[in-house]
XYZ file of C-alpha atoms in Angstrom:
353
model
C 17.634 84.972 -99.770
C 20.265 82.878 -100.539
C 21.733 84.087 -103.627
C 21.731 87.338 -105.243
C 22.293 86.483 -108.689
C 19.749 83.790 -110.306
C 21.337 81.587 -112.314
C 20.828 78.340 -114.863
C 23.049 75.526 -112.872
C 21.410 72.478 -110.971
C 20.137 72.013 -107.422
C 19.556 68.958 -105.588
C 17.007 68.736 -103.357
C 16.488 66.131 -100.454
C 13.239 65.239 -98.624
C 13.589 63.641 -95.595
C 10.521 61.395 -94.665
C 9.657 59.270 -91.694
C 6.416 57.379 -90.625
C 3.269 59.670 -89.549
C 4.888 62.655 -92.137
C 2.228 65.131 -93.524
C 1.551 64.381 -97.137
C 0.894 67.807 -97.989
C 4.223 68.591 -96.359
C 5.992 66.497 -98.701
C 4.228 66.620 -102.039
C 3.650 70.624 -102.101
C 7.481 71.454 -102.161
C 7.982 68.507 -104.504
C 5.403 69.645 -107.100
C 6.987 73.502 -106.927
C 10.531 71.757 -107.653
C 9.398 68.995 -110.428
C 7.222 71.765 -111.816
C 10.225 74.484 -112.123
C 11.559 71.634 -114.395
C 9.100 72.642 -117.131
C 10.362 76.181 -117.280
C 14.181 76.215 -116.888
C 14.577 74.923 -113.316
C 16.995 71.965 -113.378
C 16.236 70.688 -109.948
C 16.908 67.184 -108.995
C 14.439 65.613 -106.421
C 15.258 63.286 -104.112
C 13.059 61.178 -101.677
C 15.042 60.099 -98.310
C 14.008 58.157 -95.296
C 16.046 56.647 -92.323
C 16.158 53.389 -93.577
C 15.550 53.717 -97.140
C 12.134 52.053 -97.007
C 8.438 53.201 -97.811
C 7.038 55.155 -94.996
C 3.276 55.193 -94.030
C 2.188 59.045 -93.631
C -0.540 60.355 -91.429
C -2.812 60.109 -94.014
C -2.741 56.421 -94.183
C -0.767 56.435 -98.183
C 2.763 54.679 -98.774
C 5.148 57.162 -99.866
C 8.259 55.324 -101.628
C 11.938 56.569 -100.491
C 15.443 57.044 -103.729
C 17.728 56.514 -100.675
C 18.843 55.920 -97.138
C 19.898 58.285 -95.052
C 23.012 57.168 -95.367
C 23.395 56.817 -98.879
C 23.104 60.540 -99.549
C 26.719 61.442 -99.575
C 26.503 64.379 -102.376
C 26.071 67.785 -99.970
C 22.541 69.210 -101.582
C 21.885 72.452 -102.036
C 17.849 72.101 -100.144
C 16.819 69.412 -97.691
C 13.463 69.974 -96.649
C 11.927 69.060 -93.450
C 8.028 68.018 -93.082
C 6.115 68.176 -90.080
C 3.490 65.271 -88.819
C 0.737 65.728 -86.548
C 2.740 63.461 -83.903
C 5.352 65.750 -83.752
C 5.168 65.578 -80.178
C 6.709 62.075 -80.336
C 9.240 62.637 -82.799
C 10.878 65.631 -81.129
C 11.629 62.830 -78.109
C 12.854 60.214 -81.014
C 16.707 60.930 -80.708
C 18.071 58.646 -83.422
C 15.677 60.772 -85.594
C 17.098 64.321 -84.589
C 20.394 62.902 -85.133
C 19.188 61.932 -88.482
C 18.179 65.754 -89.001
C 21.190 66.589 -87.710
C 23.253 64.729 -89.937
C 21.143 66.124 -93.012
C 21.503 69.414 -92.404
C 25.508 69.382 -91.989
C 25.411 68.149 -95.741
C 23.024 70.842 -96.724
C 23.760 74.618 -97.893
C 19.648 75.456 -97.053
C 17.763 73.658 -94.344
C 13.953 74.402 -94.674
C 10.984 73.111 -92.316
C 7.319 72.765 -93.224
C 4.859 73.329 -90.469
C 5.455 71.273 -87.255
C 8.867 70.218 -89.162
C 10.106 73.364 -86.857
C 10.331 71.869 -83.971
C 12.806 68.763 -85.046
C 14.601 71.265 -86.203
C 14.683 73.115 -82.740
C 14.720 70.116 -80.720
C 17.800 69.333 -82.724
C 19.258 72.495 -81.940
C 19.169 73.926 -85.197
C 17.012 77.221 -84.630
C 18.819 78.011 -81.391
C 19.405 82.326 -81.419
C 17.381 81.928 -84.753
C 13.872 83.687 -85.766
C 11.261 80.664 -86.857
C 7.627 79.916 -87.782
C 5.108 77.430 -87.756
C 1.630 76.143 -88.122
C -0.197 78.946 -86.227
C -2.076 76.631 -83.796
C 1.362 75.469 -82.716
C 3.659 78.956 -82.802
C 2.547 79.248 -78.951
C 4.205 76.023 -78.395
C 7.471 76.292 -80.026
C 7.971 79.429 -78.502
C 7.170 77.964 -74.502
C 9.244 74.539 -75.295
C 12.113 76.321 -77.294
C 12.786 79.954 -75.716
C 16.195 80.386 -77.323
C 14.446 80.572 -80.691
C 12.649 83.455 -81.767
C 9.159 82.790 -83.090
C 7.616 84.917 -85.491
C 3.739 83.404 -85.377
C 2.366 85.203 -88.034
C 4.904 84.829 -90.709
C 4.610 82.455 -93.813
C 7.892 81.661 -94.102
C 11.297 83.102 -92.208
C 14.838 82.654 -93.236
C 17.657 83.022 -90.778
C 20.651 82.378 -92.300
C 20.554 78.988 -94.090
C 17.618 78.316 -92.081
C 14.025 78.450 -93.879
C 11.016 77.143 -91.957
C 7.928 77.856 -92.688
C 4.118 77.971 -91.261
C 1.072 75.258 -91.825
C 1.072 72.557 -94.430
C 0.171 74.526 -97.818
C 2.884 77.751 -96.368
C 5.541 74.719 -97.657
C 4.954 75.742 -101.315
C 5.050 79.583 -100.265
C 8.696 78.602 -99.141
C 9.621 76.472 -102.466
C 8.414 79.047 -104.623
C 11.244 81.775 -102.619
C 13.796 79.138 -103.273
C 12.880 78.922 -107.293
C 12.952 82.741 -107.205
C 16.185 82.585 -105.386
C 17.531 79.974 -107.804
C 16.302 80.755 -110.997
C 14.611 84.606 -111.120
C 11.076 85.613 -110.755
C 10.108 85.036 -114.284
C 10.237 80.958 -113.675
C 8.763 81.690 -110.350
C 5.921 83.268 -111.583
C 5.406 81.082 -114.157
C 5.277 78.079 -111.807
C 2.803 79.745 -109.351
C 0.234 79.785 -112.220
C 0.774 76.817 -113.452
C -0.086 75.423 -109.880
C -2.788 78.275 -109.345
C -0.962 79.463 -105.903
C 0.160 82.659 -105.177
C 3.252 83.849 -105.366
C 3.409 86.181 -102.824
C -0.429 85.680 -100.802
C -2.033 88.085 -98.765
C -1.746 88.747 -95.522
C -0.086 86.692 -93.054
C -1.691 83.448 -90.466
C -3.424 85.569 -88.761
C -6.122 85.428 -91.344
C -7.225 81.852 -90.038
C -8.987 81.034 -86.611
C -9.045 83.034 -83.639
C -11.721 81.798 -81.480
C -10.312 78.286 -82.158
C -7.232 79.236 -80.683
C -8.631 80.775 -77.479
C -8.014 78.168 -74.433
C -10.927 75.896 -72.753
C -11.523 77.641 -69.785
C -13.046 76.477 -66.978
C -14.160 79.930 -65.428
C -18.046 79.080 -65.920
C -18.560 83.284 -65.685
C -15.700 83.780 -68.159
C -16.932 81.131 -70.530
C -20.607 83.014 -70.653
C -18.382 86.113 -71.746
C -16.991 84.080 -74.513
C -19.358 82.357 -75.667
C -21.995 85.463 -76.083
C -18.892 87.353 -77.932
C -18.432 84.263 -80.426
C -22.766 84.177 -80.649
C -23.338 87.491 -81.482
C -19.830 89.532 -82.696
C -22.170 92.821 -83.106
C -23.866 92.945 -79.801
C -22.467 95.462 -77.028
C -19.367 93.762 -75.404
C -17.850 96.605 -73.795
C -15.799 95.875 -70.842
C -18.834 96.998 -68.426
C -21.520 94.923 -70.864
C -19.093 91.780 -70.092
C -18.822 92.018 -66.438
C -22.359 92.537 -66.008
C -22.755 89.762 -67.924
C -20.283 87.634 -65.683
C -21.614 89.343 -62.499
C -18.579 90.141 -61.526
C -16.306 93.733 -61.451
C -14.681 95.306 -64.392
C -11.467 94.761 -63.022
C -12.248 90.965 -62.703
C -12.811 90.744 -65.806
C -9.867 91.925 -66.699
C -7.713 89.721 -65.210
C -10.159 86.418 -66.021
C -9.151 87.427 -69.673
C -5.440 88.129 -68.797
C -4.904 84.516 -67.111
C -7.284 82.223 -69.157
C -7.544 83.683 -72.588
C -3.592 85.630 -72.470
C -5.137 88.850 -73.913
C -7.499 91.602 -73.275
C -11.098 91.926 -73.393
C -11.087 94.464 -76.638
C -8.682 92.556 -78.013
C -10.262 89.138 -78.029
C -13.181 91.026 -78.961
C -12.161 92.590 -81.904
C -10.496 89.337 -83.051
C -13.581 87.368 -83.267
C -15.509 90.335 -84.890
C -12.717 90.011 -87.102
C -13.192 86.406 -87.592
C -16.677 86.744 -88.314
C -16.028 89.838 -90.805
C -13.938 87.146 -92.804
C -17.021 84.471 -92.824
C -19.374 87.165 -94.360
C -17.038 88.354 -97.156
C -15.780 84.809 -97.649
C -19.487 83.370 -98.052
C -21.422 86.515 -98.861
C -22.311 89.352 -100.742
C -23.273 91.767 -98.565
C -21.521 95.315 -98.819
C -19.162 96.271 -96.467
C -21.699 98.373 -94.619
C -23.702 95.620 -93.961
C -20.742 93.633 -93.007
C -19.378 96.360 -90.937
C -22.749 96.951 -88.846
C -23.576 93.074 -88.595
C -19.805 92.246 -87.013
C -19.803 95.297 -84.609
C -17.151 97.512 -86.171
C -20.150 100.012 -86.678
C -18.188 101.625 -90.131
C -16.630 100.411 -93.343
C -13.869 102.479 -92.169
C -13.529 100.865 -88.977
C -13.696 97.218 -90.858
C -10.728 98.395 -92.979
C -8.453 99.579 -90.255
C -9.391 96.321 -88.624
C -8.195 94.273 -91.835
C -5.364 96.533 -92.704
C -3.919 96.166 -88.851
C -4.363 92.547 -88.207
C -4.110 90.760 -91.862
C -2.027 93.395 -94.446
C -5.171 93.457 -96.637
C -8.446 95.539 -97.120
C -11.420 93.883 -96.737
C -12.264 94.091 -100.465
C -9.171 92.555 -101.067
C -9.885 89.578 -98.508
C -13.167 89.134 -100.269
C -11.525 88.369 -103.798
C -9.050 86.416 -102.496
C -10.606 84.195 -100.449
C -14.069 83.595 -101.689
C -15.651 79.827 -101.876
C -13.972 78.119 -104.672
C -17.099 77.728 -106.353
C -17.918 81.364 -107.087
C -15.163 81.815 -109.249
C -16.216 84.150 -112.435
C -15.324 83.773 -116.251
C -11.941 85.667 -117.155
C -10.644 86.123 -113.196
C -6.967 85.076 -112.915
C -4.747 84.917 -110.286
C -3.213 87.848 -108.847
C 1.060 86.934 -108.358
C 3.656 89.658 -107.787
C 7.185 89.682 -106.016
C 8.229 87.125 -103.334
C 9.261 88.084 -99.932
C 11.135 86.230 -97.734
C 8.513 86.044 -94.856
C 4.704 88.328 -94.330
C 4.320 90.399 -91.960
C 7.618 91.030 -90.725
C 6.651 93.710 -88.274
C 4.203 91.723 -86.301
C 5.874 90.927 -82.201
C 7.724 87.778 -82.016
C 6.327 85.286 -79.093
C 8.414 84.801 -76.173
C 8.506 82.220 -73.532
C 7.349 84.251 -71.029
């Protein structure tokens, strides 16, 4: 992190803002700062947009701005970078990457939320650096940026005094590193309960959607294969069960899935069994032999190495974590321990190619 040695002195913290910005991007690092406050923090929060006006964020709400761009002069020690579901327009808005630009050279930490990533790569500011993102988008960054290194199933990454961090929510992950970094664990901690987040949370992105990232294809005998694997996750889809399904070779098959879906068949296969492991212990209570047998990994041995490999977590430790909100029991708290800079640092990095 940034600092070895937590300390007691203050830290300013700018949030740049611009019309079509993510609420959630805004307001969740905001709330982990302002909330630090109440036990020892001394943060000072600061609200900045290009022109110093009120800007109208994809969610329809004003959001009011302390200052111009221009008027912040003082170099702060966090400026924090939203994303907006537009971002595909604002990474061709030049006056605005100059804006980011200009931030960051007053900054000591430059952190990104979400889809804030790629202003900060299309201003040139992750170049040679390791990054994250919104997992829908990680794919992206990686094809429109190759000089930066994308980690897509990371939380949050620091690269030298760059932070960025994945989808909407991973913004408070990030903010609650920085009040560790700033200020210890112990205010950390106590911040993360106070907000009922986790301090450090299981797993990494990987534990949200697979089949909703696989790509519209228009193979019509590769789309059969997919949709009867996404229908029925326990059925036989061995590589010869799917190409007599597509009525095609084995070896077709093969490369279908290599082309259009950018993986292999057991691959994709296991992910959405996966997938639909995670709806059953999210929603259910069957046990994990049931679970195993209805989602095709045939064991509750074979359903843990699943977990273990792709999320960091068992499946019985998926199932408390991420049950429905409303089956919360009496006396059940929530689980914080140690923040790390990023989750799942072994997973491969995406390249261009």
């Amino acid at each position: 992190m940034m600092s070895k040695h937590p300390g007691t002195g203050s830290h300013t913290v700018t949030v740049f803002v611009f019309p079509g910005v993510r609420l959630l991007d805004v307001t969740g690092p905001i709330e982990v700062f302002t909330t630090a406050n109440e036990f020892g923090g001394r943060y000072r929060v600061q609200i900045a947009s290009q022109d110093g006006r009120e800007v109208i964020t994809s969610a329809g709400t004003r959001l009011g701005a302390d200052v111009s761009v221009d008027e912040v002069q003082e170099p702060c020690d966090v400026l924090v970078i939203p994303g907006g579901p537009e971002w595909e327009t604002l990474i061709k808005d030049d006056a605005l990457l100059d804006v980011v630009r200009q931030l960051d050279e007053n900054s000591r930490c430059t952190a990104s939320v979400c889809t804030g990533a790629f202003l900060l790569a299309a201003a040139g500011l992750l170049n040679g650096r390791r990054a994250t993102t919104h997992w829908r988008h990680a794919q992206e960054l990686a094809s429109r940026f190759p000089s930066v290194r994308v980690a897509p199933d990371a939380i949050f990454v620091q690269d030298g005094q760059m932070m960025t961090s994945a989808g909407v929510s991973a913004g408070i992950d990030l903010s609650l590193a920085l009040v560790e970094d700033h200020y210890g664990a112990e205010v950390a901690r106590s911040v993360a309960k106070d907000m009922v987040v986790f301090m450090q949370r299981p797993g990494g992105q990987s534990q949200f959607s697979v089949r909703s990232r696989a790509p519209h294809t228009h193979q019509q005998m590769l789309r059969r294969v997919l949709d009867s694997v996404a229908e029925n996750p326990g059925a036989n889809h061995t590589l010869t069960a799917m190409a007599r399904r597509a009525g095609i070779s084995v070896r077709h098959v093969t490369r279908l899935f290599y082309d259009e879906v950018g993986t292999t068949p057991a691959r994709y296969v296991e992910q959405v069994r996966l997938e639909a492991a995670q709806g059953l212990l999210e929603t259910g209570d069957d046990p994990m032999p049931v679970v195993a047998r209805r989602t095709g990994f045939g064991s509750p041995e074979s359903l843990r190495r699943a977990f273990v490999r792709h999320l960091g977590v068992t499946p019985g430790a998926f199932r408390a974590t991420f049950r429905t909100a409303g089956r919360g029991r009496e006396g059940s708290g929530v689980h914080v321990g140690a923040v790390v800079v990023e989750a799942r640092v072994d997973d491969e990095e995406l390249s261009a190619a």
